XYZ file of C-alpha atoms in Angstrom:
564
model
C 0.000 0.000 0.000
C 1.146 3.598 -0.480
C 2.151 5.401 2.747
C -0.278 7.538 4.733
C 0.168 11.287 5.057
C 2.232 12.121 8.207
C -0.085 13.295 10.967
C 0.452 15.920 13.692
C 3.546 17.261 11.968
C 5.053 20.172 13.943
C 8.429 21.635 14.840
C 9.766 23.318 18.002
C 12.961 24.392 19.758
C 14.302 24.623 23.274
C 17.216 27.032 22.721
C 16.428 28.903 19.469
C 19.102 26.858 17.613
C 18.291 23.165 17.676
C 14.932 22.478 15.978
C 13.086 19.175 16.444
C 10.194 18.142 14.177
C 7.840 15.317 15.133
C 4.990 13.465 13.439
C 2.932 10.314 13.708
C 3.415 7.348 11.423
C 0.590 6.132 9.262
C -0.705 2.599 8.912
C 1.350 -0.431 7.909
C 2.212 -0.466 4.196
C 3.212 -4.167 4.293
C 6.400 -3.276 2.449
C 9.686 -4.075 4.145
C 13.413 -3.829 3.623
C 14.481 -1.555 0.779
C 10.805 -1.004 -0.121
C 9.784 0.293 3.345
C 8.696 3.953 3.648
C 11.518 6.542 3.610
C 11.303 10.027 5.166
C 13.062 13.190 4.034
C 12.765 16.777 5.317
C 13.394 19.893 3.243
C 13.276 23.635 3.874
C 11.365 25.417 1.115
C 12.786 28.947 1.631
C 16.391 27.832 1.329
C 15.578 25.003 -1.089
C 17.783 22.664 0.924
C 17.335 19.217 2.317
C 17.323 19.281 6.103
C 20.437 17.526 7.424
C 18.897 15.267 10.037
C 18.426 11.585 10.671
C 14.863 10.383 11.120
C 14.165 7.986 13.979
C 10.767 6.362 14.586
C 9.381 4.439 17.517
C 6.021 5.515 18.910
C 6.557 8.783 17.066
C 8.948 9.932 14.389
C 11.364 12.824 15.022
C 14.244 14.627 13.392
C 16.527 17.333 14.892
C 19.078 19.732 13.358
C 20.823 23.060 13.984
C 18.882 25.832 12.276
C 21.642 28.409 12.617
C 20.512 32.038 12.316
C 17.339 31.332 10.343
C 14.120 32.427 12.105
C 11.300 31.749 9.598
C 11.076 28.197 8.320
C 8.891 26.208 5.911
C 9.601 22.563 6.574
C 8.165 19.765 4.429
C 8.329 16.114 5.380
C 8.019 13.588 2.563
C 7.305 9.900 2.995
C 7.484 7.581 -0.050
C 7.675 3.950 -1.050
C 7.454 2.256 -4.480
C 3.665 2.616 -4.473
C 3.376 6.334 -3.713
C 4.414 9.488 -1.890
C 2.802 11.767 0.725
C 3.890 15.113 2.228
C 3.084 17.370 5.192
C 4.233 20.939 5.783
C 4.809 23.257 8.774
C 5.562 26.983 8.429
C 6.672 28.711 11.627
C 8.629 31.482 13.319
C 11.252 29.916 15.556
C 10.503 32.456 18.345
C 6.910 31.202 18.418
C 7.875 27.555 18.845
C 9.873 27.598 22.062
C 9.463 24.458 24.187
C 11.630 25.119 27.264
C 13.633 22.492 29.083
C 12.273 21.426 32.472
C 13.460 23.457 35.486
C 16.064 21.643 37.619
C 18.012 21.812 40.871
C 15.173 23.086 43.104
C 15.867 24.406 46.635
C 13.888 26.441 49.155
C 13.862 28.836 52.081
C 10.876 28.841 54.442
C 9.264 30.442 57.471
C 6.225 29.238 59.420
C 3.767 30.494 56.755
C 5.874 31.021 53.589
C 8.035 28.970 51.244
C 10.350 30.625 48.724
C 11.118 28.094 46.013
C 14.180 28.498 43.733
C 15.123 26.640 40.545
C 17.570 26.783 37.645
C 16.833 26.594 33.917
C 18.813 25.931 30.753
C 17.042 28.412 28.502
C 19.342 31.386 29.032
C 18.393 34.547 27.205
C 14.740 33.445 26.839
C 12.112 35.125 29.003
C 9.945 32.450 30.544
C 6.560 32.318 32.207
C 6.490 29.648 34.948
C 3.759 27.899 36.861
C 4.234 26.282 40.292
C 1.916 23.513 41.441
C 1.487 23.191 45.238
C -0.069 20.067 46.751
C -1.624 20.621 50.210
C -1.925 17.847 52.858
C -5.645 17.397 52.268
C -5.161 16.786 48.543
C -5.982 20.332 47.427
C -3.878 21.558 44.487
C -3.037 25.224 43.861
C -1.299 26.791 40.848
C 0.841 29.921 41.199
C 2.169 31.864 38.202
C 5.449 33.777 38.048
C 7.688 35.464 35.489
C 11.199 34.187 35.047
C 14.189 36.466 34.581
C 17.334 36.221 32.534
C 19.277 35.163 35.640
C 20.643 31.675 36.118
C 17.824 30.922 38.569
C 14.217 31.896 39.211
C 12.032 31.908 42.347
C 8.530 32.256 43.676
C 7.255 32.950 47.212
C 4.255 30.907 48.317
C 2.389 32.538 51.219
C -0.624 31.850 53.406
C 0.609 28.395 54.419
C 0.076 26.533 57.684
C 2.950 26.228 60.169
C 4.747 22.910 60.512
C 2.989 21.427 57.503
C 4.355 19.500 54.541
C 3.739 20.801 51.027
C 4.854 19.298 47.721
C 5.761 21.645 44.839
C 6.925 21.309 41.239
C 7.464 23.810 38.388
C 7.105 23.980 34.628
C 7.664 26.919 32.273
C 6.739 28.287 28.857
C 7.863 31.163 26.644
C 6.602 34.458 28.038
C 6.210 36.406 24.747
C 4.932 33.775 22.337
C 3.690 30.874 24.437
C 3.858 27.584 22.596
C 3.608 24.856 25.244
C 4.667 24.029 28.772
C 7.934 22.340 29.503
C 8.021 19.042 31.318
C 7.487 19.241 35.102
C 10.507 19.535 37.321
C 11.109 16.957 40.001
C 8.635 17.372 42.898
C 10.081 18.776 46.123
C 8.466 18.261 49.562
C 9.000 21.077 52.057
C 7.837 21.475 55.681
C 7.168 24.942 57.049
C 8.658 25.913 60.399
C 6.956 25.661 63.785
C 4.846 28.477 65.250
C 2.815 29.215 68.364
C -0.252 26.937 68.628
C -3.252 28.668 67.086
C -6.756 28.654 68.498
C -7.834 27.279 71.870
C -8.413 23.831 73.276
C -11.999 22.666 73.755
C -12.244 21.857 77.472
C -14.937 20.459 79.767
C -15.346 19.181 83.306
C -17.250 16.754 85.489
C -17.834 17.795 89.095
C -18.365 15.223 91.840
C -19.274 16.573 95.309
C -17.363 14.956 98.161
C -17.191 15.665 101.851
C -15.274 18.898 102.350
C -15.057 19.861 98.677
C -15.329 18.565 95.133
C -13.455 16.335 92.728
C -13.198 17.960 89.299
C -12.336 15.749 86.323
C -11.013 17.906 83.485
C -11.144 16.899 79.835
C -9.642 18.578 76.780
C -9.467 17.970 73.064
C -8.243 19.822 70.013
C -11.121 21.812 68.540
C -11.501 21.963 64.740
C -10.045 25.510 64.794
C -7.046 24.479 66.914
C -3.648 23.767 65.322
C -0.635 22.451 67.197
C 1.797 24.103 64.717
C 4.687 22.024 66.012
C 6.387 18.661 66.198
C 5.499 17.828 69.798
C 2.887 19.310 72.070
C 2.156 19.186 75.790
C -0.622 20.529 78.006
C -0.520 22.663 81.122
C -3.417 22.772 83.594
C -3.580 25.667 86.064
C -6.142 26.322 88.804
C -6.507 29.062 91.391
C -9.137 30.488 93.716
C -11.120 33.351 92.268
C -11.718 35.313 95.479
C -8.513 35.566 97.476
C -5.983 35.518 94.657
C -3.950 32.680 96.155
C -0.939 31.244 94.370
C -2.070 29.131 91.391
C -1.250 25.459 91.115
C -0.300 23.844 87.823
C 0.643 20.509 86.341
C 1.878 19.482 82.866
C 0.893 16.510 80.739
C 2.268 14.889 77.599
C 0.499 14.871 74.252
C -1.078 11.448 74.894
C -3.113 12.716 77.881
C -6.539 14.291 77.524
C -7.923 14.305 81.074
C -6.972 14.677 84.719
C -8.672 14.975 88.086
C -8.026 17.635 90.703
C -9.514 18.126 94.161
C -10.714 21.555 95.255
C -12.569 22.912 98.237
C -15.929 24.695 98.175
C -14.540 28.061 96.986
C -14.889 29.362 93.420
C -12.001 28.361 91.147
C -10.622 29.494 87.814
C -9.199 26.639 85.733
C -7.209 27.187 82.526
C -5.665 24.695 80.110
C -3.063 25.611 77.478
C -1.242 23.707 74.764
C 2.511 24.202 74.385
C 5.032 23.395 71.673
C 8.689 24.291 71.273
C 7.773 27.876 70.293
C 5.189 29.053 72.824
C 1.866 28.494 74.623
C -1.551 28.674 73.020
C -4.217 31.018 74.326
C -5.736 29.631 77.549
C -9.132 27.923 77.626
C -10.889 28.887 80.854
C -13.557 27.314 83.067
C -15.012 28.873 86.195
C -16.112 26.421 88.884
C -18.638 28.332 91.045
C -18.565 28.309 94.816
C -20.307 25.315 96.344
C -23.730 26.339 97.633
C -26.578 24.660 99.435
C -27.559 23.211 96.079
C -24.169 21.553 95.834
C -24.607 19.993 99.255
C -28.075 18.962 98.205
C -26.576 17.334 95.125
C -24.131 15.462 97.350
C -27.003 14.337 99.589
C -29.014 13.272 96.541
C -26.061 11.355 95.159
C -25.838 9.432 98.436
C -29.557 8.656 98.273
C -29.503 7.820 94.587
C -32.025 10.548 93.738
C -31.934 13.319 91.134
C -32.643 16.999 91.328
C -33.792 17.445 87.717
C -36.281 15.049 86.195
C -34.989 13.249 83.138
C -37.001 13.654 79.973
C -37.240 10.731 77.591
C -36.005 11.314 74.031
C -36.310 9.201 70.909
C -33.568 7.758 68.758
C -33.371 7.243 65.000
C -31.093 5.277 62.720
C -28.924 8.388 62.427
C -28.630 9.251 66.132
C -30.529 10.572 69.154
C -32.420 13.837 68.745
C -31.924 16.335 71.592
C -33.739 19.648 71.981
C -33.825 22.157 74.801
C -35.496 25.390 75.778
C -33.238 28.294 74.749
C -32.379 30.975 77.305
C -31.194 34.361 76.077
C -28.724 34.853 78.932
C -26.301 32.151 77.724
C -23.644 32.645 75.078
C -23.266 28.917 74.375
C -24.670 25.497 75.243
C -22.864 22.259 76.032
C -24.225 18.704 75.883
C -22.270 15.890 77.499
C -22.885 12.139 77.528
C -21.057 8.819 77.856
C -20.402 6.678 74.801
C -20.036 3.648 77.093
C -22.301 4.335 80.076
C -21.639 0.947 81.704
C -17.915 1.678 82.102
C -16.608 3.463 85.180
C -15.269 6.001 84.594
C -17.163 6.320 81.356
C -15.862 7.756 78.113
C -17.260 11.273 78.576
C -18.031 13.174 75.382
C -19.231 16.730 74.914
C -20.268 19.063 72.151
C -20.642 22.856 72.095
C -23.339 24.889 70.367
C -23.889 28.563 69.701
C -26.503 30.716 71.444
C -28.972 30.413 68.551
C -29.080 26.611 68.589
C -31.741 24.725 70.531
C -31.648 21.223 69.021
C -29.206 18.748 67.548
C -28.795 15.136 66.489
C -26.163 13.394 68.623
C -24.576 10.478 66.805
C -21.655 8.232 67.566
C -20.256 5.016 66.161
C -20.321 3.727 69.747
C -24.125 3.995 70.045
C -25.838 0.585 69.986
C -29.512 -0.441 70.334
C -30.782 -1.405 73.762
C -28.381 0.828 75.740
C -29.682 3.873 77.595
C -27.701 7.081 77.092
C -28.016 10.032 79.457
C -27.496 13.582 78.222
C -26.876 16.715 80.309
C -27.542 20.128 78.790
C -25.650 23.107 80.193
C -25.878 26.809 79.512
C -22.614 28.771 79.654
C -21.987 32.474 80.137
C -18.593 34.047 80.932
C -17.043 30.536 81.213
C -19.555 29.525 83.929
C -21.740 26.534 83.081
C -25.089 25.682 84.690
C -27.039 22.446 84.302
C -30.345 23.189 82.564
C -31.938 19.915 81.515
C -31.446 16.151 81.550
C -32.423 13.797 78.743
C -32.306 10.040 78.465
C -32.952 7.833 75.483
C -32.000 4.909 73.275
C -30.703 4.722 69.742
C -33.359 2.009 69.366
C -35.404 0.337 72.092
C -35.314 -3.432 72.450
C -37.772 -5.752 74.253
C -37.276 -6.103 78.040
C -34.499 -8.356 79.227
C -36.579 -9.987 81.978
C -40.196 -10.836 82.760
C -41.944 -9.463 85.848
C -41.847 -11.729 88.893
C -45.346 -12.697 90.090
C -45.059 -12.632 93.875
C -48.667 -13.180 94.989
C -51.863 -14.651 93.567
C -55.330 -14.185 95.112
C -57.985 -16.558 93.796
C -61.760 -16.633 93.865
C -64.049 -18.912 91.910
C -64.442 -16.389 89.087
C -61.442 -14.027 89.393
C -57.685 -13.954 90.001
C -55.642 -10.977 91.243
C -51.945 -10.943 90.354
C -49.258 -8.995 92.211
C -45.796 -8.694 90.623
C -42.467 -6.919 91.050
C -40.368 -5.366 88.295
C -37.289 -3.114 88.373
C -37.668 -0.335 85.798
C -33.971 0.662 85.708
C -31.190 -0.704 83.478
C -33.639 -1.950 80.905
C -33.160 -2.224 77.138
C -35.983 0.253 76.537
C -38.467 2.455 78.342
C -41.017 0.164 80.032
C -44.389 1.488 78.850
C -46.571 -0.988 80.770
C -47.520 -4.636 81.099
C -49.555 -7.287 79.294
C -51.420 -10.022 81.182
C -52.244 -13.133 79.138
C -54.845 -15.691 80.338
C -56.392 -18.818 78.840
C -58.094 -22.042 79.988
C -55.927 -25.109 79.549
C -58.386 -27.070 77.421
C -59.734 -24.352 75.122
C -59.229 -20.919 73.653
C -59.973 -17.850 75.704
C -62.832 -15.392 75.134
C -63.179 -13.476 78.383
C -65.231 -10.328 78.496
C -63.168 -7.118 78.342
C -60.065 -8.726 76.815
C -58.446 -8.716 73.381
C -57.498 -11.818 71.472
C -53.827 -12.727 71.129
C -52.921 -15.584 68.804
C -49.760 -17.570 69.529
C -47.611 -19.047 66.744
C -49.178 -22.481 67.384
C -52.636 -21.039 66.683
C -53.929 -21.059 70.260
C -55.787 -17.969 71.427
C -55.071 -16.093 74.656
C -56.952 -13.290 76.339
C -54.799 -10.156 76.508
C -55.113 -7.312 79.016
C -52.983 -4.140 78.834
C -51.798 -2.084 81.828
C -50.393 1.195 80.455
C -48.961 2.476 83.743
C -45.529 0.927 84.438
C -45.891 1.805 88.128
C -49.081 -0.292 88.428
C -48.069 -3.796 89.461
C -51.356 -5.552 90.178
C -54.263 -6.631 88.031
C -57.503 -8.596 88.492
C -58.769 -10.903 85.749
C -62.536 -11.344 86.053
C -65.234 -13.540 84.518
C -63.361 -16.806 85.099
C -65.141 -20.139 85.449
C -65.070 -21.913 88.826
C -63.273 -25.193 89.273
C -61.251 -24.599 86.061
C -57.504 -24.773 85.326
C -55.995 -21.633 83.682
C -52.563 -20.651 82.380
C -51.376 -17.066 82.632
C -48.260 -14.906 82.244
C -47.301 -11.261 82.877
C -45.024 -9.536 80.304
C -43.449 -6.077 80.376
C -43.275 -4.182 77.086
C -41.161 -1.280 75.793
C -41.062 0.774 72.624
C -39.245 -2.236 71.165
C -42.069 -4.624 72.009
C -41.864 -7.660 74.287
C -40.132 -11.007 74.300
C -41.977 -14.138 73.073
C -44.145 -16.017 75.567
C -42.324 -19.120 76.781
C -43.335 -20.000 80.357
C -46.825 -19.901 81.881
C -48.045 -19.957 85.458
C -50.927 -22.352 86.162
C -53.834 -21.812 88.574
C -57.029 -23.697 89.551
C -60.110 -21.679 90.371
C -61.973 -23.050 93.443
C -65.535 -24.443 93.472
C -68.183 -21.736 93.670
C -69.514 -21.637 97.337
C -72.630 -19.826 96.183
C -73.597 -22.880 94.152
C -73.148 -25.020 97.266
C -75.450 -22.743 99.209
C -78.006 -22.927 96.429
C -77.748 -26.706 96.431
C -78.408 -26.767 100.176
C -81.370 -24.475 99.766
C -82.889 -26.325 96.863
C -82.302 -29.976 97.867
C -81.344 -30.564 101.471
C -83.660 -28.072 103.135
C -86.818 -29.291 101.313
C -85.898 -32.940 102.112
C -85.429 -32.065 105.765
C -88.727 -30.225 105.826
C -90.436 -33.200 104.222
C -88.964 -35.608 106.783
C -89.989 -33.397 109.663
C -93.426 -32.957 108.220
C -93.871 -36.688 107.916
C -92.857 -37.287 111.502
C -95.135 -34.521 112.702
C -98.096 -35.866 110.742
C -97.836 -39.235 112.511
C -97.742 -37.543 115.922
C -100.687 -35.300 115.051
C -102.662 -38.309 113.862
C -102.022 -40.169 117.077
C -103.050 -37.161 119.121
C -106.042 -36.065 117.211
C -107.315 -39.347 115.828
C -106.432 -42.150 118.251
C -107.175 -45.768 117.300
C -110.624 -47.062 118.654
C -110.326 -50.539 120.262
C -112.387 -53.403 118.823
C -115.042 -54.778 121.267
C -114.172 -58.271 120.313
C -110.786 -57.833 121.796
C -112.035 -56.626 125.198
C -110.951 -58.726 128.225
C -114.395 -58.371 129.804
C -115.758 -60.905 127.404
C -113.253 -63.466 128.629
C -115.302 -64.334 131.825
C -117.692 -67.182 131.505
C -120.314 -65.718 133.745
C -120.575 -62.750 131.478
C -120.873 -64.695 128.240
């Protein structure tokens, strides 16, 4: 086949002297050896053949020294025995500059700036350079700069974060008649210098009243706005009395610590926590612990008794978290919610979250939240670094059925009713206990008692179901039973997650109805007794009122002969 026309034919230079032309080969001609395609380049203005050797791999190229010529008309010709094709490129050499890649990069830096230097081989050519900066989070920025005729060029990159690694590389193009970018330089990774920690720590506390004072557990974490700005960081906790200006006490902790406990008396205290690196301290985060009052002593007394000052309000969970809302108060400049991710652990993993003054609800979520575990939330209002407990909430991510069944402690039976008494602890459950269900049924048949609802078991048997909606009510009377009958019954607690399947029953026997016995006595025995008495009395009355008259033939007087 004849050769294809060379595609993408173009020429360029790096130093205004050596010109390189490139093009793409066409399809296979299926001619080989001395019949394979041959390439030649010629310059039309000078009518000369270009003195270069063509080499082809993925792409064909040919380079030669152009000398002092600036305007060129280069033609490439490809031919084989079956045909010939040509392609042409007319250009000004100053418009086809393809600079060499910058090399030998070095830098100078401060805590927020990096000045990057590099060398280039294109001396005497004014270049326009672009620096690519890769930030730690993956963000990429491009910065433009103009090169000079010096042996090196530079750019200053500002607005950077202290003690942070950045990766930079440079490429350049001709400033006057841009043709294309050079190849990228080698990438260079630079770390800015350390600086004073920026922002404040997010701090919180847990106060436990004790005899003679209080134990204060302090917690701290790096807020989103906080930056350590250094290689290593430590923490310093300082506390002092507010009133008398006594000498403050302080203690330092390494970077791996995030909590400590201190003991204070009943005076008001100012507590501050700062982060420190090799340069300086951060701004202090401050908490004011108010003076212990009668309420504090009351809280201690309540803690001994196991009671609470504020009533807990039940809240509902969703698949995404537990929704918390509170009544906003205009006097506070922020709100804090704290809770334990693992409430069964002692001490628990205390968590807290801060909100602005215009927020009155939030969705608390955590990977540690699991169904069937009760989480307690405390809502505080804060003003001038003084926090006050406002509300308490308690809830579940999702309620589960109760872990245990109520314990029936007493049963009172009559011939047509049974009264059940049971005990049930409402704390530490897998859901909020909403009430109880009482299930009853005769042994030999399905149940259909008046005032009940039907409940069908998986085996098809039918129970009578009664609902007690008050979890504090722990007694119930089932009426309309039959006397002298065997019944099965069970008491189940239920939550928002339902109840567990019915497994075990309690069995009872209703006694014989005494009223029926009385009726039997009245209807059978009494009439029989009356009849017997009446019969006996009739015989006596007959003997009294109607005696038997003797027969004359039986008289003894007739037994004498003289009277016959």
